[in-house]
PDB file of C-alpha atoms and ligand atoms in Angstrom:
ATOM      1  CA  UNK Z   3      80.724 123.493 111.818  1.00 47.00           C
ATOM      2  CA  UNK Z   4      83.905 122.445 113.650  1.00 47.00           C
ATOM      3  CA  UNK Z   5      85.820 125.315 115.519  1.00 56.00           C
ATOM      4  CA  UNK Z   6      89.918 125.916 115.162  1.00 56.00           C
ATOM      5  CA  UNK Z   7      90.331 124.069 118.530  1.00 56.00           C
ATOM      6  CA  UNK Z   8      88.700 120.760 117.200  1.00 59.00           C
ATOM      7  CA  UNK Z   9      90.330 120.966 113.792  1.00 56.00           C
ATOM      8  CA  UNK Z  10      93.508 121.367 115.794  1.00 60.00           C
ATOM      9  CA  UNK Z  11      92.969 118.285 117.521  1.00 63.00           C
ATOM     10  CA  UNK Z  12      91.552 116.175 114.453  1.00 60.00           C
ATOM     11  CA  UNK Z  13      94.566 117.340 112.699  1.00 68.00           C
ATOM     12  CA  UNK Z  14      96.765 116.330 115.491  1.00 73.00           C
ATOM     13  CA  UNK Z  15      95.064 113.075 115.548  1.00 85.00           C
ATOM     14  CA  UNK Z  16      95.890 112.340 111.206  1.00 95.00           C
ATOM     15  CA  UNK Z  17      97.837 110.824 110.127  1.00 98.00           C
ATOM     16  CA  UNK Z  18      98.728 110.698 106.077  1.00 98.00           C
ATOM     17  CA  UNK Z  19     100.704 107.560 104.302  1.00 98.00           C
ATOM     18  CA  UNK Z  20     101.718 108.521 100.636  1.00 98.00           C
ATOM     19  CA  UNK Z  21     102.975 105.190  98.199  1.00 98.00           C
ATOM     20  CA  UNK Z  22     104.971 106.191  95.548  1.00 98.00           C
ATOM     21  CA  UNK Z  23     105.503 104.480  91.720  1.00 98.00           C
ATOM     22  CA  UNK Z  24     105.051 100.768  91.379  1.00 98.00           C
ATOM     23  CA  UNK Z  25     103.713 100.459  95.191  1.00 98.00           C
ATOM     24  CA  UNK Z  26     100.322  99.735  93.734  1.00 98.00           C
ATOM     25  CA  UNK Z  27     102.214  96.498  92.277  1.00 97.00           C
ATOM     26  CA  UNK Z  28     103.026  95.334  95.485  1.00 98.00           C
ATOM     27  CA  UNK Z  29     101.557  91.738  95.634  1.00 95.00           C
ATOM     28  CA  UNK Z  30     102.428  90.820  91.973  1.00 94.00           C
ATOM     29  CA  UNK Z  31     105.637  92.221  91.809  1.00 94.00           C
ATOM     30  CA  UNK Z  32     109.001  91.076  92.580  1.00 95.00           C
ATOM     31  CA  UNK Z  33     107.006  88.924  95.369  1.00 95.00           C
ATOM     32  CA  UNK Z  34     110.891  87.515  96.849  1.00 96.00           C
ATOM     33  CA  UNK Z  35     111.414  91.145  97.757  1.00 96.00           C
ATOM     34  CA  UNK Z  36     108.651  92.518  97.906  1.00 97.00           C
ATOM     35  CA  UNK Z  37     106.172  89.758  99.506  1.00 95.00           C
ATOM     36  CA  UNK Z  38     102.711  89.064  98.803  1.00 96.00           C
ATOM     37  CA  UNK Z  39     100.127  90.654 100.373  1.00 97.00           C
ATOM     38  CA  UNK Z  40      98.740  93.343  98.002  1.00 97.00           C
ATOM     39  CA  UNK Z  41      99.443  97.482  99.552  1.00 98.00           C
ATOM     40  CA  UNK Z  42      95.454  97.420  99.609  1.00 98.00           C
ATOM     41  CA  UNK Z  43      95.875  95.163 102.145  1.00 98.00           C
ATOM     42  CA  UNK Z  44      98.853  96.597 103.821  1.00 98.00           C
ATOM     43  CA  UNK Z  45      96.745  99.985 103.996  1.00 98.00           C
ATOM     44  CA  UNK Z  46      93.628  98.229 105.109  1.00 98.00           C
ATOM     45  CA  UNK Z  47      95.785  96.704 108.255  1.00 98.00           C
ATOM     46  CA  UNK Z  48      97.373 100.286 109.351  1.00 98.00           C
ATOM     47  CA  UNK Z  49      94.746 101.695 109.632  1.00 98.00           C
ATOM     48  CA  UNK Z  50      92.843  99.676 111.626  1.00 98.00           C
ATOM     49  CA  UNK Z  51      96.159  99.554 113.838  1.00 98.00           C
ATOM     50  CA  UNK Z  52      96.377 103.360 113.780  1.00 97.00           C
ATOM     51  CA  UNK Z  53      92.376 103.505 114.125  1.00 97.00           C
ATOM     52  CA  UNK Z  54      92.734 101.073 117.676  1.00 97.00           C
ATOM     53  CA  UNK Z  55      95.914 103.074 118.272  1.00 96.00           C
ATOM     54  CA  UNK Z  56      93.517 106.169 118.081  1.00 95.00           C
ATOM     55  CA  UNK Z  57      94.810 107.726 115.440  1.00 96.00           C
ATOM     56  CA  UNK Z  58      93.574 108.463 111.838  1.00 97.00           C
ATOM     57  CA  UNK Z  59      95.182 107.274 108.940  1.00 98.00           C
ATOM     58  CA  UNK Z  60      94.739 108.292 105.260  1.00 97.00           C
ATOM     59  CA  UNK Z  61      96.503 107.005 102.493  1.00 98.00           C
ATOM     60  CA  UNK Z  62      97.488 107.970  98.628  1.00 98.00           C
ATOM     61  CA  UNK Z  63      99.426 106.246  96.823  1.00 98.00           C
ATOM     62  CA  UNK Z  64     100.752 107.565  93.229  1.00 98.00           C
ATOM     63  CA  UNK Z  65     103.148 107.186  90.286  1.00 98.00           C
ATOM     64  CA  UNK Z  66     103.861 110.595  89.069  1.00 98.00           C
ATOM     65  CA  UNK Z  67     106.243 112.966  91.031  1.00 98.00           C
ATOM     66  CA  UNK Z  68     104.400 116.129  90.589  1.00 98.00           C
ATOM     67  CA  UNK Z  69     101.113 114.255  92.418  1.00 98.00           C
ATOM     68  CA  UNK Z  70     102.948 113.035  95.477  1.00 98.00           C
ATOM     69  CA  UNK Z  71     104.044 116.860  95.511  1.00 98.00           C
ATOM     70  CA  UNK Z  72     100.459 117.651  95.551  1.00 98.00           C
ATOM     71  CA  UNK Z  73      99.555 115.578  98.722  1.00 98.00           C
ATOM     72  CA  UNK Z  74     102.651 116.324 100.704  1.00 98.00           C
ATOM     73  CA  UNK Z  75     101.838 120.696 100.142  1.00 98.00           C
ATOM     74  CA  UNK Z  76      98.372 119.537 100.830  1.00 97.00           C
ATOM     75  CA  UNK Z  77      98.739 117.992 103.820  1.00 96.00           C
ATOM     76  CA  UNK Z  78     100.130 121.188 105.109  1.00 94.00           C
ATOM     77  CA  UNK Z  79      97.518 121.964 108.026  1.00 91.00           C
ATOM     78  CA  UNK Z  80      95.950 118.744 108.413  1.00 94.00           C
ATOM     79  CA  UNK Z  81      98.476 116.332 109.282  1.00 97.00           C
ATOM     80  CA  UNK Z  82     100.559 116.009 112.368  1.00 97.00           C
ATOM     81  CA  UNK Z  83     103.147 113.245 110.564  1.00 98.00           C
ATOM     82  CA  UNK Z  84     103.356 111.372 107.558  1.00 98.00           C
ATOM     83  CA  UNK Z  85     104.922 107.483 106.697  1.00 98.00           C
ATOM     84  CA  UNK Z  86     106.498 108.015 103.552  1.00 98.00           C
ATOM     85  CA  UNK Z  87     107.575 105.355 101.288  1.00 98.00           C
ATOM     86  CA  UNK Z  88     108.447 107.215  98.186  1.00 98.00           C
ATOM     87  CA  UNK Z  89     109.683 104.085  96.266  1.00 98.00           C
ATOM     88  CA  UNK Z  90     112.166 105.234  93.539  1.00 98.00           C
ATOM     89  CA  UNK Z  91     111.656 108.652  93.892  1.00 98.00           C
ATOM     90  CA  UNK Z  92     113.114 108.429  97.100  1.00 98.00           C
ATOM     91  CA  UNK Z  93     116.580 108.423  95.683  1.00 98.00           C
ATOM     92  CA  UNK Z  94     115.983 110.941  92.757  1.00 98.00           C
ATOM     93  CA  UNK Z  95     112.959 113.351  93.950  1.00 98.00           C
ATOM     94  CA  UNK Z  96     114.229 116.790  95.079  1.00 98.00           C
ATOM     95  CA  UNK Z  97     111.254 117.957  94.899  1.00 98.00           C
ATOM     96  CA  UNK Z  98     109.765 115.420  96.713  1.00 98.00           C
ATOM     97  CA  UNK Z  99     112.517 116.838  99.249  1.00 98.00           C
ATOM     98  CA  UNK Z 100     111.935 120.663  98.613  1.00 98.00           C
ATOM     99  CA  UNK Z 101     108.106 119.565  98.803  1.00 98.00           C
ATOM    100  CA  UNK Z 102     108.938 117.975 102.253  1.00 98.00           C
ATOM    101  CA  UNK Z 103     110.517 121.067 103.022  1.00 98.00           C
ATOM    102  CA  UNK Z 104     108.200 123.129 102.982  1.00 98.00           C
ATOM    103  CA  UNK Z 105     105.634 121.575 104.419  1.00 98.00           C
ATOM    104  CA  UNK Z 106     108.139 120.842 107.389  1.00 97.00           C
ATOM    105  CA  UNK Z 107     105.859 117.880 108.782  1.00 97.00           C
ATOM    106  CA  UNK Z 108     107.255 115.198 110.790  1.00 98.00           C
ATOM    107  CA  UNK Z 109     107.823 112.539 108.249  1.00 98.00           C
ATOM    108  CA  UNK Z 110     109.317 108.928 108.689  1.00 98.00           C
ATOM    109  CA  UNK Z 111     111.026 107.238 105.394  1.00 98.00           C
ATOM    110  CA  UNK Z 112     110.420 103.575 104.928  1.00 98.00           C
ATOM    111  CA  UNK Z 113     111.127 101.003 102.823  1.00 98.00           C
ATOM    112  CA  UNK Z 114     109.773  97.115 102.366  1.00 98.00           C
ATOM    113  CA  UNK Z 115     112.620  96.016 101.327  1.00 98.00           C
ATOM    114  CA  UNK Z 116     116.468  96.771 102.739  1.00 98.00           C
ATOM    115  CA  UNK Z 117     117.665  99.471  99.907  1.00 98.00           C
ATOM    116  CA  UNK Z 118     121.390  98.885 101.501  1.00 98.00           C
ATOM    117  CA  UNK Z 119     121.604  95.587 100.695  1.00 98.00           C
ATOM    118  CA  UNK Z 120     120.142  96.390  97.082  1.00 98.00           C
ATOM    119  CA  UNK Z 121     122.175  98.005  94.179  1.00 98.00           C
ATOM    120  CA  UNK Z 122     124.382 100.730  95.274  1.00 98.00           C
ATOM    121  CA  UNK Z 123     121.785 103.805  93.326  1.00 98.00           C
ATOM    122  CA  UNK Z 124     119.482 102.513  96.255  1.00 98.00           C
ATOM    123  CA  UNK Z 125     121.516 103.076  99.153  1.00 98.00           C
ATOM    124  CA  UNK Z 126     121.050 107.194  98.482  1.00 98.00           C
ATOM    125  CA  UNK Z 127     118.101 109.218  99.670  1.00 98.00           C
ATOM    126  CA  UNK Z 128     117.506 112.730  98.998  1.00 98.00           C
ATOM    127  CA  UNK Z 129     115.278 113.035 101.547  1.00 98.00           C
ATOM    128  CA  UNK Z 130     116.586 110.721 104.954  1.00 98.00           C
ATOM    129  CA  UNK Z 131     118.232 113.782 106.501  1.00 98.00           C
ATOM    130  CA  UNK Z 132     114.952 115.497 106.861  1.00 98.00           C
ATOM    131  CA  UNK Z 133     113.417 112.622 108.403  1.00 98.00           C
ATOM    132  CA  UNK Z 134     112.417 112.103 112.005  1.00 98.00           C
ATOM    133  CA  UNK Z 135     113.705 108.246 111.356  1.00 98.00           C
ATOM    134  CA  UNK Z 136     114.135 105.983 108.632  1.00 98.00           C
ATOM    135  CA  UNK Z 137     112.599 101.997 108.916  1.00 98.00           C
ATOM    136  CA  UNK Z 138     113.956  99.951 105.946  1.00 98.00           C
ATOM    137  CA  UNK Z 139     114.119  95.999 105.739  1.00 98.00           C
ATOM    138  CA  UNK Z 140     110.521  94.631 107.734  1.00 98.00           C
ATOM    139  CA  UNK Z 141     108.818  94.023 104.636  1.00 98.00           C
ATOM    140  CA  UNK Z 142     105.187  94.817 105.206  1.00 98.00           C
ATOM    141  CA  UNK Z 143     105.966  95.290 108.612  1.00 98.00           C
ATOM    142  CA  UNK Z 144     108.304  98.284 107.626  1.00 98.00           C
ATOM    143  CA  UNK Z 145     104.574 100.021 107.794  1.00 98.00           C
ATOM    144  CA  UNK Z 146     103.451  99.159 111.436  1.00 98.00           C
ATOM    145  CA  UNK Z 147     107.032  99.874 112.824  1.00 98.00           C
ATOM    146  CA  UNK Z 148     106.524 103.614 110.968  1.00 98.00           C
ATOM    147  CA  UNK Z 149     103.183 103.696 112.398  1.00 98.00           C
ATOM    148  CA  UNK Z 150     104.592 103.011 115.670  1.00 98.00           C
ATOM    149  CA  UNK Z 151     107.585 105.275 115.818  1.00 98.00           C
ATOM    150  CA  UNK Z 152     105.352 107.874 114.092  1.00 98.00           C
ATOM    151  CA  UNK Z 153     102.783 107.762 117.388  1.00 97.00           C
ATOM    152  CA  UNK Z 154     105.668 107.849 120.127  1.00 97.00           C
ATOM    153  CA  UNK Z 155     107.556 110.651 118.680  1.00 97.00           C
ATOM    154  CA  UNK Z 156     103.818 112.257 118.305  1.00 96.00           C
ATOM    155  CA  UNK Z 157     102.786 111.317 121.991  1.00 92.00           C
ATOM    156  CA  UNK Z 158     106.253 112.475 122.974  1.00 88.00           C
ATOM    157  CA  UNK Z 159     105.665 115.937 121.914  1.00 83.00           C
ATOM    158  CA  UNK Z 160     102.085 116.338 123.213  1.00 75.00           C
ATOM    159  CA  UNK Z 161     103.649 115.105 126.911  1.00 79.00           C
ATOM    160  CA  UNK Z 162     106.192 117.859 126.608  1.00 71.00           C
TER     161      UNK Z 162
HETATM  162  C1  DQA L 216     111.459 100.475  97.539  1.00 61.02           C
HETATM  163  C2  DQA L 216     112.438 100.310  96.799  1.00 61.02           C
HETATM  164  C3  DQA L 216     113.004 101.228  96.649  1.00 61.02           C
HETATM  165  O1  DQA L 216     114.045 101.248  96.030  1.00 61.02           O
HETATM  166  C4  DQA L 216     112.079 100.862  95.380  1.00 61.02           C
HETATM  167  O2  DQA L 216     112.300 101.953  94.040  1.00 61.02           O
HETATM  168  C5  DQA L 216     110.983 100.735  95.209  1.00 61.02           C
HETATM  169  C6  DQA L 216     110.462 100.147  97.021  1.00 61.02           C
HETATM  170  C7  DQA L 216     110.841  99.533  98.706  1.00 61.02           C
HETATM  171  O3  DQA L 216     109.500  99.961  99.846  1.00 61.02           O
HETATM  172  O4  DQA L 216     111.571  98.975  99.391  1.00 61.02           O
HETATM  173  O5  DQA L 216     110.107 100.641  94.305  1.00 61.02           O
HETATM  174  O6  DQA L 216     110.670 101.764  98.160  1.00 61.02           O
END
């Protein structure tokens, strides 16, 4: 049986990666913008990277807004940080914004592409102002940069 202290320690070491709509197509989709690595490949590497740094990373992807809201809500007591590429919903979803406000878990908004060098509708984010920070435009490497930033954030608050 896991006691309360153990489960708090587990939560403190648990990171959740959430990918939104169409990110399951990365690797096939517009490779000039999103690169040739598949999402599975990116996630596998990120899990290894997290494990080397002593963290457990769980990953989920959905094309549906409600499922993304569910994933955020469910993480409330079990996750210490969220890495979030909400895809197109970053630019439009009040429901995802509200879920992030409801759980109050620190998170990073990340994007593979530099959304600011693309169409103007991608320049608006409904979640960036709630995030600890935003990482955009580094291709698949945006994920590992976000992971390192999350770990630094968690190590900083632990040592305070
Ligand atoms: C994206 C950028 C979004 O504008 C787009 O809708 C995506 C992918 C990125 O990772 O670059 O689906 O989030």
